[in-house]
C-alpha cells in the first residue's frame, strides 16, 4: 500500500506531520503565526471573501432558473 | 451634394443654428429661459423621469429571463462581429468617457461634504450614502437607457432590415406615417437631443481641461480659455472626421482605453487600496439593497431633498437620455449578431461594475483624503477636484497631465463619432454620410458647446440638457412599446414560449 503512495499523498501527509510536530514542540510560536496570518487575511481580503461567496450564491441561483436545470449531475 | 440635403438635416441644423445665434446675441435672456424651463421640468416632471427610467430597467431585466431573450440581433445564425473584450471597451468609451473623468472624484466628494443625498455631511454614514448614490447614478439605470435605445435600433435594423433611423423603429405602432412628416419630426427631435447631449459633454470636457490648466499652471478659468480649448480640439476632431472613421478613431479609442486603465491603475495603487476595495464591496451591497427605494425617491415632503434630487438624479437621467440616441446608435452598431439576453447581460451589468470600481477608486480616494483631514478636496471647483486628489500622491503631476490628455482624446473621439452619428441620422440612415454634412455637424457641436458655456457656464449646459431630454424620453417610451409589440409577435411566429413542450426551435433562434 505504502509503496504505491502518490506524491499528493506523501506531500500532504508530510506537511500535516510538520504542522503537528510544530504544534507540539512550539505551541506558542504556531499560535502567534496563525493568528498574525489570520488577522492579515481577514483585514486585507475580507472584501474578497464576501464577493467570492456571493458570486457562488449567484451562480447557484442562476442554474436554479436556467434551461440547464434539467441536466443531471453525472451521466444520465 | 448640397442639393440632396434631407429635410431632417435642414430643419435640425436650422434650429441649432438659431439656438447658437440667440446664445451669442442675448446670452442673459437665453440663460434665464433655460433656467426657468429647466426648473419647471425638473419640478413638474421629476416623478415622470424616475418612473420612465426605472421602466426601461425593468424591460431590460425582463429580457434577461424570458425565452424571447434568445432572439438574435441579426439574422439567425449570424456571428458577432467583435470579440467580447473589444465590445465592452467600445461600450465604455462611447457611453461615459468624459463623464467618468469629470465626475470620478467630484461627485462622491460633493455628496459627502457639500450637499448630501441624505442631508448628512461629513460623517461616516455620509461616506456610505455618497457612494451608494454615486453607484445609483452610474449603475444599471444609465446603461438601461443606452441599452434600450441600442436594443430597439439593433433589433429593427439588423433583424428586420429597417433603416438605422429612430423613426424606422416606430413602424410597428405608427405604420406608414413614419415615412412622412411625423417620422421627420421624430428624427428632428432625436437629432436635437443628440446635438445637445454631445455638445454638453464636450462643454464639460472643455471646462475640465481648463480646470486642470488652472490648477496646475495657474492659468485663468474663463470663457476665453475654454474658447481656445474648444477651438484647438475642434480642429483636431475635424481632421479626424475628414479622414474617415477608419484608422484615426480606432487609434484614438485604443489610446483612450490604455490611458484610462493607466490612470485607474495608478490611483488604485498609490491611493488607499484596501479602503477602495472595502468601500466598493460595501457599496454594492447597499446599492442592491436600496435600489427600489432610490429608483423612486422623489422626496415629496422635503424641499431640500427635492432640490438635491432635481440637481443630481433628474440631471443624470436627462443626461443619459440626451446622450442615448448617440450612444445607442453606436452600441447597436457594435452589437450586431449578439442574442438579446447576452446583450442585456453585458450592456447592463459589466459596465456598471467597471463604473463602480472607477468611482470607488477616485471617489474613495477623495473622500478618504478629506475624512482623514489630509486635504480638503470639496473646497475646489467641481472641475478641479480630480487634480486636487492627484496632488496628494506621488506622480500626481504626471497623473494630472495624463488625465487632461485623456479628456482631450475622449473629446475628439466623442465629437468625431458624434458627427458621424448625426450625419447618419440626417442622411436617411446612410452608413457613409457625406464629408460636408459631417463637418457642418462638427462645427455646430462645438458652436453649441461654446454658446451654452458663454450664456451660463456649466449650469447652462445642465439646464439645456434637462430641457432637451424631455421630448426624446417620450420617443424612447414609444420605441420600447413598438419593440415589445414586434418581438412578441415574432416570438409567437417562432413558437417561442412553447419551446419546452415542442422542441421545433433550433438553439440559435
Coordinates of C-alpha atoms in Angstrom, one line a residue:
Chain A
X1 CA 0.0 0.0 0.0
X2 CA 2.6 2.5 1.1
X3 CA 4.8 1.7 -1.8
X4 CA 2.1 2.9 -4.2
X5 CA 1.5 6.2 -2.5
X6 CA 1.1 9.1 -4.9
X7 CA 3.0 12.3 -4.4
X8 CA -0.2 14.1 -3.4
X9 CA -0.4 11.6 -0.5
X10 CA 3.2 11.8 0.7
X11 CA 3.4 15.6 0.3
X12 CA 0.2 16.4 2.2
X13 CA 0.9 13.8 4.9
X14 CA 4.4 15.4 5.2
X15 CA 3.0 18.9 5.6
X16 CA 0.5 17.8 8.2
X17 CA 3.1 15.9 10.1
X18 CA 5.3 19.0 10.2
X19 CA 2.4 21.1 11.4
X20 CA 1.5 18.6 14.1
X21 CA 5.1 18.4 15.3
X22 CA 5.4 22.2 15.3
X23 CA 2.3 22.4 17.3
X24 CA 3.6 20.0 19.9
X25 CA 7.1 21.4 20.1
X26 CA 6.4 25.1 19.7
X27 CA 2.7 25.6 20.6
X28 CA 3.0 29.3 21.2
X29 CA 5.1 30.0 18.1
X30 CA 2.5 28.3 16.0
X31 CA -0.4 30.1 17.7
X32 CA 1.1 33.6 17.1
X33 CA 2.0 32.8 13.5
X34 CA -1.5 31.5 12.6
X35 CA -3.1 34.4 14.5
X36 CA -1.0 37.0 12.6
X37 CA -1.8 35.4 9.3
X38 CA -5.5 35.2 10.1
X39 CA -5.7 38.9 11.1
X40 CA -3.8 39.8 7.9
X41 CA -6.1 37.8 5.7
X42 CA -9.4 38.9 7.2
X43 CA -8.2 42.5 7.2
X44 CA -6.9 42.6 3.7
X45 CA -9.1 40.1 2.0
X46 CA -12.4 40.4 3.8
X47 CA -13.9 42.1 0.7
X48 CA -12.6 39.2 -1.4
X49 CA -14.4 36.6 0.7
X50 CA -17.7 38.5 0.6
X51 CA -17.6 39.0 -3.2
X52 CA -16.5 35.4 -3.9
X53 CA -19.1 33.7 -1.7
X54 CA -21.8 36.0 -3.1
X55 CA -20.7 35.1 -6.6
X56 CA -21.0 31.4 -5.8
X57 CA -24.6 32.1 -4.5
X58 CA -25.5 33.9 -7.7
X59 CA -24.2 31.2 -9.9
X60 CA -26.1 28.6 -7.9
X61 CA -29.3 30.7 -8.2
X62 CA -28.7 31.2 -12.0
X63 CA -28.6 27.4 -12.5
X64 CA -31.8 27.1 -10.4
X65 CA -33.6 29.0 -13.2
X66 CA -31.8 28.0 -16.3
X67 CA -32.5 25.6 -19.0
X68 CA -29.5 23.6 -17.9
X69 CA -31.5 22.8 -14.8
X70 CA -32.7 19.7 -16.4
X71 CA -29.2 18.4 -16.9
X72 CA -28.3 15.8 -14.3
X73 CA -25.1 16.0 -12.3
X74 CA -23.3 12.9 -13.6
X75 CA -24.1 10.8 -16.6
X76 CA -27.7 10.3 -17.5
Chain B
X1 CA -24.0 67.1 -52.6
X2 CA -25.8 70.1 -51.2
X3 CA -28.8 69.6 -53.4
X4 CA -29.5 66.3 -51.8
X5 CA -29.9 67.6 -48.3
X6 CA -32.7 66.0 -46.4
X7 CA -35.4 68.0 -44.6
X8 CA -34.4 66.5 -41.3
X9 CA -30.9 67.9 -41.8
X10 CA -32.1 71.4 -42.9
X11 CA -34.6 71.7 -40.0
X12 CA -32.5 70.4 -37.2
X13 CA -29.4 72.3 -38.4
X14 CA -31.5 75.4 -38.7
X15 CA -32.9 75.0 -35.1
X16 CA -29.4 74.5 -33.7
X17 CA -28.0 77.5 -35.6
X18 CA -30.8 79.7 -34.2
X19 CA -30.0 78.5 -30.7
X20 CA -26.3 79.3 -31.1
X21 CA -27.0 82.7 -32.5
X22 CA -29.5 83.6 -29.8
X23 CA -27.0 82.4 -27.2
X24 CA -24.3 84.7 -28.7
X25 CA -26.6 87.8 -29.0
X26 CA -28.8 87.5 -26.0
X27 CA -26.9 85.3 -23.6
X28 CA -28.7 86.5 -20.5
X29 CA -32.1 86.0 -22.0
X30 CA -31.3 82.5 -23.1
X31 CA -29.8 81.6 -19.7
X32 CA -32.9 82.9 -17.9
X33 CA -35.2 81.0 -20.3
X34 CA -33.3 77.7 -20.0
X35 CA -33.1 78.1 -16.2
X36 CA -36.9 78.7 -15.9
X37 CA -37.8 75.9 -18.3
X38 CA -35.4 73.5 -16.6
X39 CA -36.8 74.3 -13.1
X40 CA -40.3 73.8 -14.4
X41 CA -39.5 70.5 -16.0
X42 CA -37.5 69.2 -13.1
X43 CA -40.2 70.2 -10.6
X44 CA -43.2 69.1 -12.6
X45 CA -41.8 66.1 -14.4
X46 CA -39.3 64.8 -11.9
X47 CA -41.6 61.9 -11.0
X48 CA -42.0 61.1 -14.7
X49 CA -38.2 60.8 -15.3
X50 CA -37.9 58.5 -12.3
X51 CA -40.7 56.2 -13.4
X52 CA -39.8 56.1 -17.1
X53 CA -36.1 55.3 -16.4
X54 CA -37.0 52.5 -14.0
X55 CA -39.4 51.2 -16.5
X56 CA -36.5 50.9 -19.0
X57 CA -34.5 49.0 -16.4
X58 CA -37.4 46.6 -15.8
X59 CA -37.9 46.0 -19.6
X60 CA -34.2 45.2 -19.9
X61 CA -34.3 42.8 -17.0
X62 CA -37.4 41.0 -18.3
X63 CA -35.4 40.1 -21.5
X64 CA -32.8 38.6 -19.3
X65 CA -35.2 35.8 -18.2
X66 CA -37.8 35.5 -20.9
X67 CA -37.2 32.9 -23.7
X68 CA -37.5 35.8 -26.1
X69 CA -34.0 36.7 -25.0
X70 CA -32.7 34.0 -27.3
X71 CA -33.6 36.0 -30.3
X72 CA -30.6 37.4 -32.1
X73 CA -29.9 41.0 -33.0
X74 CA -29.2 39.9 -36.6
X75 CA -30.1 37.2 -38.9
X76 CA -30.4 33.7 -37.5
X77 CA -27.1 32.1 -37.1
X78 CA -25.1 35.4 -37.6
X79 CA -21.9 35.6 -35.6
X80 CA -21.0 38.7 -33.5
X81 CA -18.6 41.0 -35.3
X82 CA -16.4 42.0 -32.4
X83 CA -14.8 39.9 -29.6
X84 CA -16.2 40.3 -26.2
X85 CA -13.4 42.4 -24.6
X86 CA -13.3 44.8 -27.6
X87 CA -17.0 45.1 -27.4
X88 CA -17.0 46.0 -23.7
X89 CA -14.2 48.5 -24.2
X90 CA -16.1 50.2 -27.0
X91 CA -19.3 50.3 -24.9
X92 CA -17.4 52.1 -22.3
X93 CA -15.5 54.7 -24.2
X94 CA -18.7 55.7 -26.1
X95 CA -21.0 55.6 -23.1
X96 CA -19.4 57.6 -20.4
X97 CA -15.8 58.6 -21.2
X98 CA -15.6 62.3 -20.4
X99 CA -18.2 61.9 -17.7
X100 CA -16.2 59.4 -15.7
X101 CA -13.2 61.6 -15.7
X102 CA -15.1 64.7 -14.9
X103 CA -17.2 63.2 -12.0
X104 CA -15.0 60.4 -10.8
X105 CA -13.7 62.3 -7.8
X106 CA -16.1 65.2 -7.9
X107 CA -19.4 63.5 -7.4
X108 CA -18.7 61.3 -4.4
X109 CA -16.9 64.2 -2.6
X110 CA -19.8 66.6 -3.3
X111 CA -22.3 64.1 -1.9
X112 CA -20.1 63.5 1.1
X113 CA -19.0 67.0 2.0
X114 CA -21.0 69.6 0.2
X115 CA -24.6 68.6 -0.4
X116 CA -25.6 65.2 0.8
X117 CA -28.3 62.9 -0.6
X118 CA -29.4 62.3 3.0
X119 CA -28.7 65.8 4.3
X120 CA -25.9 64.4 6.4
X121 CA -22.4 65.7 5.5
X122 CA -19.0 64.8 6.9
X123 CA -20.0 61.7 8.9
X124 CA -19.2 58.0 8.3
X125 CA -22.8 57.4 7.3
X126 CA -22.3 60.3 4.8
X127 CA -19.4 58.4 3.1
X128 CA -21.7 55.3 2.6
X129 CA -24.6 57.4 1.3
X130 CA -22.3 59.3 -1.0
X131 CA -21.0 56.1 -2.6
X132 CA -24.4 54.5 -2.7
X133 CA -25.9 57.4 -4.7
X134 CA -23.0 57.7 -7.0
X135 CA -23.4 54.0 -7.8
X136 CA -27.1 54.6 -8.4
X137 CA -26.5 57.4 -10.9
X138 CA -23.8 55.5 -12.8
X139 CA -25.2 52.0 -12.4
X140 CA -27.8 49.9 -14.3
X141 CA -30.2 52.8 -14.9
X142 CA -27.8 54.7 -17.0
X143 CA -26.9 51.5 -19.0
X144 CA -30.6 50.5 -19.3
X145 CA -31.3 53.9 -21.0
X146 CA -28.5 53.3 -23.5
X147 CA -29.3 49.7 -23.7
X148 CA -32.9 50.1 -24.6
X149 CA -32.2 52.6 -27.5
X150 CA -29.4 50.3 -28.8
X151 CA -31.5 47.2 -28.4
X152 CA -34.5 48.6 -30.3
X153 CA -32.3 50.1 -33.1
X154 CA -30.3 46.9 -33.5
X155 CA -33.4 44.7 -33.5
X156 CA -35.1 46.6 -36.3
X157 CA -32.0 47.5 -38.2
X158 CA -30.2 44.1 -38.2
X159 CA -33.1 41.6 -37.9
X160 CA -35.8 43.3 -39.8
X161 CA -33.6 45.3 -42.2
X162 CA -35.2 48.7 -41.3
X163 CA -33.2 51.9 -41.8
X164 CA -31.0 52.9 -38.9
X165 CA -33.2 55.8 -38.0
X166 CA -35.2 56.4 -34.8
X167 CA -38.4 56.9 -36.9
X168 CA -37.9 53.5 -38.5
X169 CA -38.3 51.8 -35.2
X170 CA -41.8 53.1 -34.7
X171 CA -43.2 51.5 -37.8
X172 CA -45.0 48.7 -35.8
X173 CA -47.1 51.2 -33.9
X174 CA -47.5 54.1 -36.4
X175 CA -47.2 52.3 -39.7
X176 CA -46.6 54.3 -42.9
X177 CA -46.9 57.8 -41.2
X178 CA -43.3 57.2 -40.1
X179 CA -42.2 57.8 -43.7
X180 CA -43.9 61.2 -43.8
X181 CA -43.7 64.4 -41.8
X182 CA -44.5 62.7 -38.5
X183 CA -41.4 60.5 -38.9
X184 CA -39.3 63.5 -39.8
X185 CA -40.4 65.3 -36.6
X186 CA -39.3 62.3 -34.6
X187 CA -35.9 62.3 -36.3
X188 CA -35.5 66.0 -35.8
X189 CA -36.2 65.7 -32.1
X190 CA -33.7 62.9 -31.9
X191 CA -31.1 64.9 -33.7
X192 CA -31.6 67.9 -31.4
X193 CA -31.3 65.7 -28.3
X194 CA -28.1 64.3 -29.7
X195 CA -26.6 67.6 -30.5
X196 CA -27.3 69.0 -27.1
X197 CA -26.2 65.8 -25.4
X198 CA -22.9 65.6 -27.2
X199 CA -22.3 69.4 -27.0
X200 CA -22.9 69.4 -23.3
X201 CA -20.5 66.6 -22.7
X202 CA -17.9 68.5 -24.9
X203 CA -18.6 71.5 -22.7
X204 CA -17.8 69.5 -19.6
X205 CA -14.6 68.3 -21.2
X206 CA -13.5 71.8 -22.1
X207 CA -14.3 73.1 -18.6
X208 CA -12.3 70.3 -17.1
X209 CA -9.2 70.8 -19.3
X210 CA -9.4 74.4 -18.3
X211 CA -9.7 73.4 -14.6
X212 CA -6.6 71.3 -14.9
X213 CA -4.6 74.1 -16.6
X214 CA -5.7 76.5 -13.9
X215 CA -5.0 74.1 -11.0
X216 CA -1.6 73.1 -12.3
X217 CA -0.3 76.2 -14.1
X218 CA -2.4 79.0 -12.6
X219 CA -4.0 79.8 -15.9
X220 CA -7.3 81.7 -15.7
X221 CA -10.6 79.9 -15.7
X222 CA -12.9 81.8 -18.1
X223 CA -14.8 81.6 -21.3
X224 CA -11.9 82.7 -23.5
X225 CA -9.7 79.9 -22.3
X226 CA -12.5 77.5 -23.0
X227 CA -12.9 79.1 -26.4
X228 CA -9.3 78.4 -27.2
X229 CA -9.5 74.8 -25.9
X230 CA -12.7 74.0 -27.9
X231 CA -11.1 75.7 -30.9
X232 CA -8.0 73.5 -30.8
X233 CA -9.9 70.3 -30.2
X234 CA -12.4 71.2 -32.9
X235 CA -9.6 71.5 -35.5
X236 CA -8.3 68.1 -34.3
X237 CA -11.5 66.2 -34.5
X238 CA -12.5 67.8 -37.8
X239 CA -9.3 66.4 -39.2
X240 CA -10.1 63.0 -37.7
X241 CA -13.7 63.2 -39.1
X242 CA -12.5 64.3 -42.5
X243 CA -10.1 61.4 -42.9
X244 CA -12.9 59.0 -42.0
X245 CA -14.0 56.6 -39.3
X246 CA -11.3 54.1 -40.1
X247 CA -7.8 54.5 -38.7
X248 CA -7.9 57.7 -36.7
X249 CA -10.8 56.9 -34.5
X250 CA -9.6 53.3 -33.8
X251 CA -6.1 54.5 -32.8
X252 CA -7.6 57.2 -30.5
X253 CA -10.1 54.8 -29.0
X254 CA -7.3 52.4 -28.1
X255 CA -5.3 55.2 -26.7
X256 CA -8.3 56.2 -24.6
X257 CA -8.6 52.8 -23.1
X258 CA -4.9 52.5 -22.4
X259 CA -4.7 55.9 -20.7
X260 CA -7.9 55.3 -18.7
X261 CA -6.6 51.9 -17.5
X262 CA -3.2 53.5 -16.6
X263 CA -4.8 56.3 -14.7
X264 CA -7.1 53.9 -12.8
X265 CA -4.3 51.5 -12.0
X266 CA -2.1 54.3 -10.7
X267 CA -4.8 55.8 -8.5
X268 CA -5.7 52.3 -7.2
X269 CA -2.1 51.5 -6.2
X270 CA -1.0 54.9 -4.8
X271 CA -4.4 55.5 -3.2
X272 CA -5.8 53.8 -0.2
X273 CA -6.1 50.4 -1.9
X274 CA -7.8 48.4 0.9
X275 CA -10.2 51.2 1.7
X276 CA -11.2 51.4 -2.0
X277 CA -11.9 47.6 -2.1
X278 CA -13.9 47.7 1.1
X279 CA -15.9 50.7 0.0
X280 CA -16.5 49.0 -3.4
X281 CA -17.8 45.8 -1.8
X282 CA -19.9 47.5 0.8
X283 CA -21.5 50.0 -1.6
X284 CA -22.5 47.2 -3.9
X285 CA -24.5 45.7 -1.0
X286 CA -26.2 49.0 0.0
X287 CA -26.8 49.8 -3.7
X288 CA -28.6 46.5 -4.4
X289 CA -30.4 46.7 -1.1
X290 CA -31.7 50.2 -1.7
X291 CA -32.2 50.0 -5.5
X292 CA -36.1 50.2 -5.5
X293 CA -36.3 52.9 -2.9
X294 CA -33.6 55.0 -4.7
X295 CA -35.2 54.4 -8.1
X296 CA -38.5 56.1 -6.9
X297 CA -37.1 58.6 -4.4
X298 CA -38.7 61.9 -5.2
X299 CA -38.9 63.3 -1.6
X300 CA -42.4 64.9 -1.9
X301 CA -42.4 66.4 1.6
X302 CA -38.8 67.8 1.8
X303 CA -37.9 70.9 -0.2
X304 CA -34.2 70.5 0.4
X305 CA -34.0 66.8 -0.6
X306 CA -36.2 67.6 -3.6
X307 CA -33.7 70.2 -4.7
X308 CA -30.9 67.6 -4.4
X309 CA -32.8 65.1 -6.5
X310 CA -33.5 67.6 -9.2
X311 CA -29.9 68.7 -9.3
X312 CA -28.4 65.2 -9.4
X313 CA -30.8 62.3 -10.1
X314 CA -33.0 64.1 -12.6
X315 CA -30.0 65.8 -14.2
X316 CA -28.3 62.4 -14.7
X317 CA -31.4 60.7 -16.1
X318 CA -31.7 63.6 -18.5
X319 CA -28.1 63.4 -19.4
X320 CA -28.2 59.7 -20.2
X321 CA -31.5 60.2 -22.2
X322 CA -30.0 63.1 -24.2
X323 CA -26.8 61.0 -24.9
X324 CA -28.8 57.9 -25.7
X325 CA -29.5 58.4 -29.4
X326 CA -25.8 58.9 -30.0
X327 CA -24.6 56.1 -27.7
X328 CA -27.5 53.9 -28.7
X329 CA -26.7 54.1 -32.4
X330 CA -23.1 53.3 -31.7
X331 CA -23.8 50.4 -29.3
X332 CA -26.3 49.0 -31.7
X333 CA -23.7 49.1 -34.5
X334 CA -21.1 47.1 -32.5
X335 CA -23.6 44.6 -31.0
X336 CA -24.8 43.1 -34.3
X337 CA -25.1 39.3 -34.0
X338 CA -25.5 39.1 -30.2
X339 CA -28.5 37.5 -28.7
X340 CA -30.8 39.8 -26.7
X341 CA -30.1 38.1 -23.5
X342 CA -26.3 38.3 -24.0
X343 CA -26.7 41.9 -25.0
X344 CA -28.7 42.9 -21.9
X345 CA -26.4 41.0 -19.6
X346 CA -23.2 42.6 -21.0
X347 CA -24.5 46.1 -21.5
X348 CA -26.2 46.4 -18.1
X349 CA -24.1 44.5 -15.7
X350 CA -20.5 44.6 -16.7
X351 CA -20.1 48.4 -17.5
X352 CA -21.9 49.1 -14.2
X353 CA -19.4 47.1 -12.2
X354 CA -16.5 48.7 -14.0
X355 CA -18.0 52.1 -13.3
X356 CA -18.4 51.1 -9.6
X357 CA -14.7 50.2 -9.4
X358 CA -13.8 53.5 -11.1
X359 CA -15.9 55.6 -8.7
X360 CA -14.7 53.6 -5.6
X361 CA -11.1 54.3 -6.7
X362 CA -11.3 58.1 -7.4
X363 CA -14.2 58.9 -5.1
X364 CA -13.0 56.7 -2.3
X365 CA -9.6 58.3 -2.5
X366 CA -11.0 61.8 -2.5
X367 CA -13.3 61.0 0.5
X368 CA -10.5 59.3 2.4
X369 CA -8.2 62.3 2.0
X370 CA -10.9 64.6 3.3
X371 CA -12.3 62.4 6.0
X372 CA -8.8 61.8 7.4
X373 CA -8.0 65.5 7.4
X374 CA -5.2 65.3 4.8
X375 CA -6.7 67.7 2.3
X376 CA -9.9 69.5 1.6
X377 CA -11.0 68.5 -1.9
X378 CA -14.6 69.7 -1.5
X379 CA -13.4 73.4 -1.5
X380 CA -12.1 73.1 -5.0
X381 CA -14.3 73.8 -8.0
X382 CA -16.0 70.7 -9.5
X383 CA -13.7 70.5 -12.5
X384 CA -10.6 70.8 -10.2
X385 CA -11.5 68.0 -7.7
X386 CA -9.7 65.3 -9.6
X387 CA -6.5 67.3 -9.9
X388 CA -6.7 68.2 -6.2
X389 CA -6.8 64.5 -5.4
X390 CA -3.8 63.7 -7.6
X391 CA -1.7 66.5 -6.0
X392 CA -1.6 64.5 -2.8
X393 CA 0.2 61.5 -4.3
X394 CA 3.5 60.6 -5.9
X395 CA 3.4 61.1 -9.7
X396 CA 0.5 63.5 -9.1
X397 CA 1.7 65.9 -11.8
X398 CA 2.0 63.0 -14.3
X399 CA -1.4 61.7 -13.5
X400 CA -2.9 65.2 -13.9
X401 CA -1.4 65.6 -17.3
X402 CA -2.5 62.1 -18.4
X403 CA -6.0 63.0 -17.2
X404 CA -6.0 66.1 -19.3
X405 CA -4.8 64.2 -22.4
X406 CA -7.4 61.6 -21.7
X407 CA -10.2 64.2 -21.6
X408 CA -8.8 65.6 -24.8
X409 CA -8.8 62.3 -26.6
X410 CA -12.3 61.4 -25.3
X411 CA -13.4 64.8 -26.5
X412 CA -12.0 64.0 -30.0
X413 CA -13.5 60.5 -30.2
X414 CA -16.9 61.6 -28.9
X415 CA -17.1 64.6 -31.2
X416 CA -15.8 62.5 -34.2
X417 CA -18.3 59.7 -33.7
X418 CA -20.9 62.3 -32.8
X419 CA -20.5 64.0 -36.2
X420 CA -20.8 60.5 -37.8
X421 CA -23.9 59.6 -36.0
X422 CA -25.5 62.9 -36.7
X423 CA -24.6 62.6 -40.3
X424 CA -26.2 59.2 -40.4
X425 CA -29.3 60.4 -38.7
X426 CA -29.7 63.3 -41.2
X427 CA -29.0 61.4 -44.4
X428 CA -31.8 58.8 -44.1
X429 CA -29.6 56.3 -42.2
X430 CA -26.7 56.2 -44.6
X431 CA -23.7 54.4 -43.2
X432 CA -21.4 56.7 -45.3
X433 CA -22.7 60.3 -44.6
X434 CA -21.0 62.9 -46.8
X435 CA -18.0 64.8 -45.6
X436 CA -19.6 68.2 -45.7
X437 CA -22.6 67.1 -43.6
X438 CA -20.2 65.7 -41.0
X439 CA -18.2 69.0 -41.0
X440 CA -21.4 71.1 -40.5
X441 CA -22.4 68.9 -37.5
X442 CA -18.9 69.1 -36.1
X443 CA -19.0 72.9 -36.3
X444 CA -22.5 73.0 -34.8
X445 CA -21.5 70.7 -31.9
X446 CA -18.6 73.0 -31.0
X447 CA -20.6 76.1 -31.5
X448 CA -23.4 74.8 -29.3
X449 CA -21.0 73.9 -26.5
X450 CA -19.5 77.4 -26.8
X451 CA -22.8 79.2 -26.9
X452 CA -24.0 77.3 -23.8
X453 CA -20.8 78.0 -21.9
X454 CA -21.0 81.6 -22.9
X455 CA -24.5 82.0 -21.6
X456 CA -24.1 80.5 -18.2
X457 CA -21.2 78.1 -17.9
X458 CA -21.7 74.6 -16.5
X459 CA -25.1 75.4 -15.2
X460 CA -26.4 76.4 -18.6
X461 CA -25.1 73.1 -20.0
X462 CA -27.0 71.1 -17.3
X463 CA -30.2 73.1 -17.8
X464 CA -30.3 72.8 -21.5
X465 CA -29.8 69.0 -21.3
X466 CA -32.8 68.6 -18.9
X467 CA -34.9 70.5 -21.4
X468 CA -33.7 68.6 -24.5
X469 CA -34.2 65.2 -22.9
X470 CA -37.9 65.5 -22.2
X471 CA -39.2 65.1 -25.8
X472 CA -36.7 62.3 -26.5
X473 CA -37.8 60.4 -23.4
X474 CA -41.3 60.2 -24.9
X475 CA -39.8 58.9 -28.2
X476 CA -37.9 56.3 -26.1
X477 CA -41.1 55.2 -24.5
X478 CA -42.7 54.7 -27.9
X479 CA -39.7 52.9 -29.2
X480 CA -39.9 50.5 -26.2
X481 CA -43.6 49.8 -26.8
X482 CA -43.0 49.3 -30.5
X483 CA -40.2 46.9 -29.8
X484 CA -42.2 44.9 -27.3
X485 CA -45.1 44.7 -29.8
X486 CA -42.8 43.5 -32.6
X487 CA -40.8 41.0 -30.6
X488 CA -43.9 39.3 -29.0
X489 CA -45.3 39.0 -32.5
X490 CA -42.1 37.4 -33.7
X491 CA -42.0 35.2 -30.6
X492 CA -45.4 34.0 -31.5
X493 CA -44.5 33.3 -35.1
X494 CA -41.4 31.4 -34.0
X495 CA -43.3 29.5 -31.3
X496 CA -41.1 30.7 -28.5
X497 CA -42.7 30.2 -25.2
X498 CA -43.9 26.8 -26.2
X499 CA -40.3 25.9 -26.6
X500 CA -40.4 23.4 -23.7
X501 CA -43.3 21.4 -25.0
X502 CA -42.4 21.2 -28.7
X503 CA -38.8 21.3 -29.5
X504 CA -39.2 22.6 -33.0
X505 CA -37.0 25.6 -32.4
X506 CA -33.3 25.4 -33.1
X507 CA -31.0 26.6 -30.3
X508 CA -29.8 29.6 -32.4
X509 CA -33.1 31.2 -32.9

